[in-house]
């Protein structure tokens, strides 16, 4: 079996006394779509930021095609980043540039292509996400779904081998979200990209993913095919799948504090 | 113990800030050639031109008005005292030397710090909170080279130019005062000014304004890059940028003036 494209080993991240990730290990194979699920605060975005090399872990390694991105040279890191595209949750489009300029930016900065070639490539990328007509518009003139698609167009500008999505469906209506899911599948089929989708949207994850991983309170509790994940009997996974809320105050200390506050309120009244 | 901890913590934070300024300043200066036309990265000089318009051209009216006012104030204050000794002509020396060595670069630095230093910080701070800086890094584009270097080049060119304009406006205000009080004509005034200022006065003023430019861009950008959180953090960064850049400009001014004073005295 070939080496995984993305390999996370024993990744631990701690900020002060707060441990965000507890020795997470995860492999993503070439050409697969991996959905990383988890509730709010489970550490999804933290693991994503470490995979794309924006932060350094407390311990553990992140390897992209075998290269440890926290110990490689700046040039190696730059080369790795050129083969990765990232579509951020907030889209992160440059507001001072038109959509066309946003998509053309990596081509201008990182290639020696002639301007007319960049223009053609930019238009092709925008057309592929259905934004051919919106090329001249500014990001603030676009709807949420259009911005997400523009961010995908920019992320794919250099034809990356790895594409990372942070909450692609967040804040979108179901129809636009479904359109984005189809776009992810199209990119996988057409360009054989390795895709990591960080999300908490179950429908979206099960539509696009080959395998599903789930993070819970900083630990990976499942990495399996989407069918076996959906059939899982693990209580925490079932709770997530069946949308069962956590008790509001499950912690004894919190309950005591609530009682204390209620007593104070009663005393005042 | 708490007092010691507070002093120690403050000292460490202060050193970290100075360290951040030094590292960023050096990286920015190294990246500046990439912004130059022909030898730099293609199209990057256009960003520097836009910054030049924002830092220089747009600030000119404010620099002009403030310099005229300051020139007039300086001439009136000096005139009030010098008249008592029958030495009103020394108003011209005071205004000319005062502006070329000191007031021109300083007033320009204050205006640019208030206008552009805060703008740099707000721009980069917003890019931080909207993940645009992260996006640049993941695209293998160096934010220092892409965001900071054009501002560096633009400031290092426009702030000395603005200082020269400030000198001219201030000195012309002095001419207005001399005409009103003694009917000294403009051509006589300018001849006197040309005799009183020396090349090293202009040179020291320009050197100071170059250092002020580096300080303003460096502090504004560092405050932007240190922004964490939401929109309120952007506002705080912009305020800090103005406060700290003004503070460091004054500090640098004292340092350079002391050096020039000692050199002048030695000569």
mmCIF file with all atom_site columns, C-alpha atoms in Angstrom, chain A residues 49 52 54 78 81 88 90 92-94 97 105 107-111 113 115 118 154, chain B residues 41-42 44 46 126-127 129-141 145-146:
data_model
loop_
_atom_site.group_PDB
_atom_site.id
_atom_site.type_symbol
_atom_site.label_atom_id
_atom_site.label_alt_id
_atom_site.label_comp_id
_atom_site.label_asym_id
_atom_site.label_entity_id
_atom_site.label_seq_id
_atom_site.pdbx_PDB_ins_code
_atom_site.Cartn_x
_atom_site.Cartn_y
_atom_site.Cartn_z
_atom_site.occupancy
_atom_site.B_iso_or_equiv
_atom_site.pdbx_formal_charge
_atom_site.auth_seq_id
_atom_site.auth_comp_id
_atom_site.auth_asym_id
_atom_site.auth_atom_id
_atom_site.pdbx_PDB_model_num
ATOM 1  C CA . UNK A 1 49  ? -4.456  24.453 11.062  1.00 0.00 ? 49  UNK A CA 1
ATOM 2  C CA . UNK A 1 52  ? -1.793  23.150 6.643   1.00 0.00 ? 52  UNK A CA 1
ATOM 3  C CA . UNK A 1 54  ? -0.180  27.383 10.239  1.00 0.00 ? 54  UNK A CA 1
ATOM 4  C CA . UNK A 1 78  ? 6.852   26.419 0.445   1.00 0.00 ? 78  UNK A CA 1
ATOM 5  C CA . UNK A 1 81  ? 2.144   24.559 0.285   1.00 0.00 ? 81  UNK A CA 1
ATOM 6  C CA . UNK A 1 88  ? -11.249 28.709 4.634   1.00 0.00 ? 88  UNK A CA 1
ATOM 7  C CA . UNK A 1 90  ? -14.566 32.664 6.300   1.00 0.00 ? 90  UNK A CA 1
ATOM 8  C CA . UNK A 1 92  ? -10.584 34.716 3.292   1.00 0.00 ? 92  UNK A CA 1
ATOM 9  C CA . UNK A 1 93  ? -10.989 36.452 -0.062  1.00 0.00 ? 93  UNK A CA 1
ATOM 10 C CA . UNK A 1 94  ? -9.005  39.685 -0.364  1.00 0.00 ? 94  UNK A CA 1
ATOM 11 C CA . UNK A 1 97  ? -9.364  42.657 -5.082  1.00 0.00 ? 97  UNK A CA 1
ATOM 12 C CA . UNK A 1 105 ? -3.115  35.979 -7.279  1.00 0.00 ? 105 UNK A CA 1
ATOM 13 C CA . UNK A 1 107 ? -0.762  32.319 -10.472 1.00 0.00 ? 107 UNK A CA 1
ATOM 14 C CA . UNK A 1 108 ? 0.838   35.777 -10.610 1.00 0.00 ? 108 UNK A CA 1
ATOM 15 C CA . UNK A 1 109 ? 2.887   35.260 -7.469  1.00 0.00 ? 109 UNK A CA 1
ATOM 16 C CA . UNK A 1 110 ? 4.055   31.679 -7.847  1.00 0.00 ? 110 UNK A CA 1
ATOM 17 C CA . UNK A 1 111 ? 4.319   31.028 -11.587 1.00 0.00 ? 111 UNK A CA 1
ATOM 18 C CA . UNK A 1 113 ? 3.008   32.266 -16.795 1.00 0.00 ? 113 UNK A CA 1
ATOM 19 C CA . UNK A 1 115 ? -0.585  37.426 -18.277 1.00 0.00 ? 115 UNK A CA 1
ATOM 20 C CA . UNK A 1 118 ? -3.186  33.559 -16.378 1.00 0.00 ? 118 UNK A CA 1
ATOM 21 C CA . UNK A 1 154 ? -8.678  30.289 -5.712  1.00 0.00 ? 154 UNK A CA 1
ATOM 22 C CA . UNK B 2 41  ? 8.263   40.678 -8.722  1.00 0.00 ? 41  UNK B CA 1
ATOM 23 C CA . UNK B 2 42  ? 5.961   41.617 -11.542 1.00 0.00 ? 42  UNK B CA 1
ATOM 24 C CA . UNK B 2 44  ? 4.258   44.389 -7.100  1.00 0.00 ? 44  UNK B CA 1
ATOM 25 C CA . UNK B 2 46  ? 1.821   48.878 -8.518  1.00 0.00 ? 46  UNK B CA 1
ATOM 26 C CA . UNK B 2 126 ? -8.650  42.983 9.517   1.00 0.00 ? 126 UNK B CA 1
ATOM 27 C CA . UNK B 2 127 ? -6.704  40.601 7.280   1.00 0.00 ? 127 UNK B CA 1
ATOM 28 C CA . UNK B 2 129 ? -9.206  38.306 11.806  1.00 0.00 ? 129 UNK B CA 1
ATOM 29 C CA . UNK B 2 130 ? -10.667 37.361 8.411   1.00 0.00 ? 130 UNK B CA 1
ATOM 30 C CA . UNK B 2 131 ? -7.909  34.740 7.836   1.00 0.00 ? 131 UNK B CA 1
ATOM 31 C CA . UNK B 2 132 ? -6.552  36.596 4.777   1.00 0.00 ? 132 UNK B CA 1
ATOM 32 C CA . UNK B 2 133 ? -3.021  36.471 6.212   1.00 0.00 ? 133 UNK B CA 1
ATOM 33 C CA . UNK B 2 134 ? -3.462  32.728 6.834   1.00 0.00 ? 134 UNK B CA 1
ATOM 34 C CA . UNK B 2 135 ? -4.651  32.386 3.238   1.00 0.00 ? 135 UNK B CA 1
ATOM 35 C CA . UNK B 2 136 ? -1.484  34.110 1.991   1.00 0.00 ? 136 UNK B CA 1
ATOM 36 C CA . UNK B 2 137 ? 0.707   31.778 4.056   1.00 0.00 ? 137 UNK B CA 1
ATOM 37 C CA . UNK B 2 138 ? -1.107  28.671 2.822   1.00 0.00 ? 138 UNK B CA 1
ATOM 38 C CA . UNK B 2 139 ? -0.644  29.931 -0.742  1.00 0.00 ? 139 UNK B CA 1
ATOM 39 C CA . UNK B 2 140 ? 3.129   30.052 -0.057  1.00 0.00 ? 140 UNK B CA 1
ATOM 40 C CA . UNK B 2 141 ? 3.065   33.864 -0.343  1.00 0.00 ? 141 UNK B CA 1
ATOM 41 C CA . UNK B 2 145 ? 6.803   40.535 1.210   1.00 0.00 ? 145 UNK B CA 1
ATOM 42 C CA . UNK B 2 146 ? 3.238   40.908 -0.027  1.00 0.00 ? 146 UNK B CA 1
#
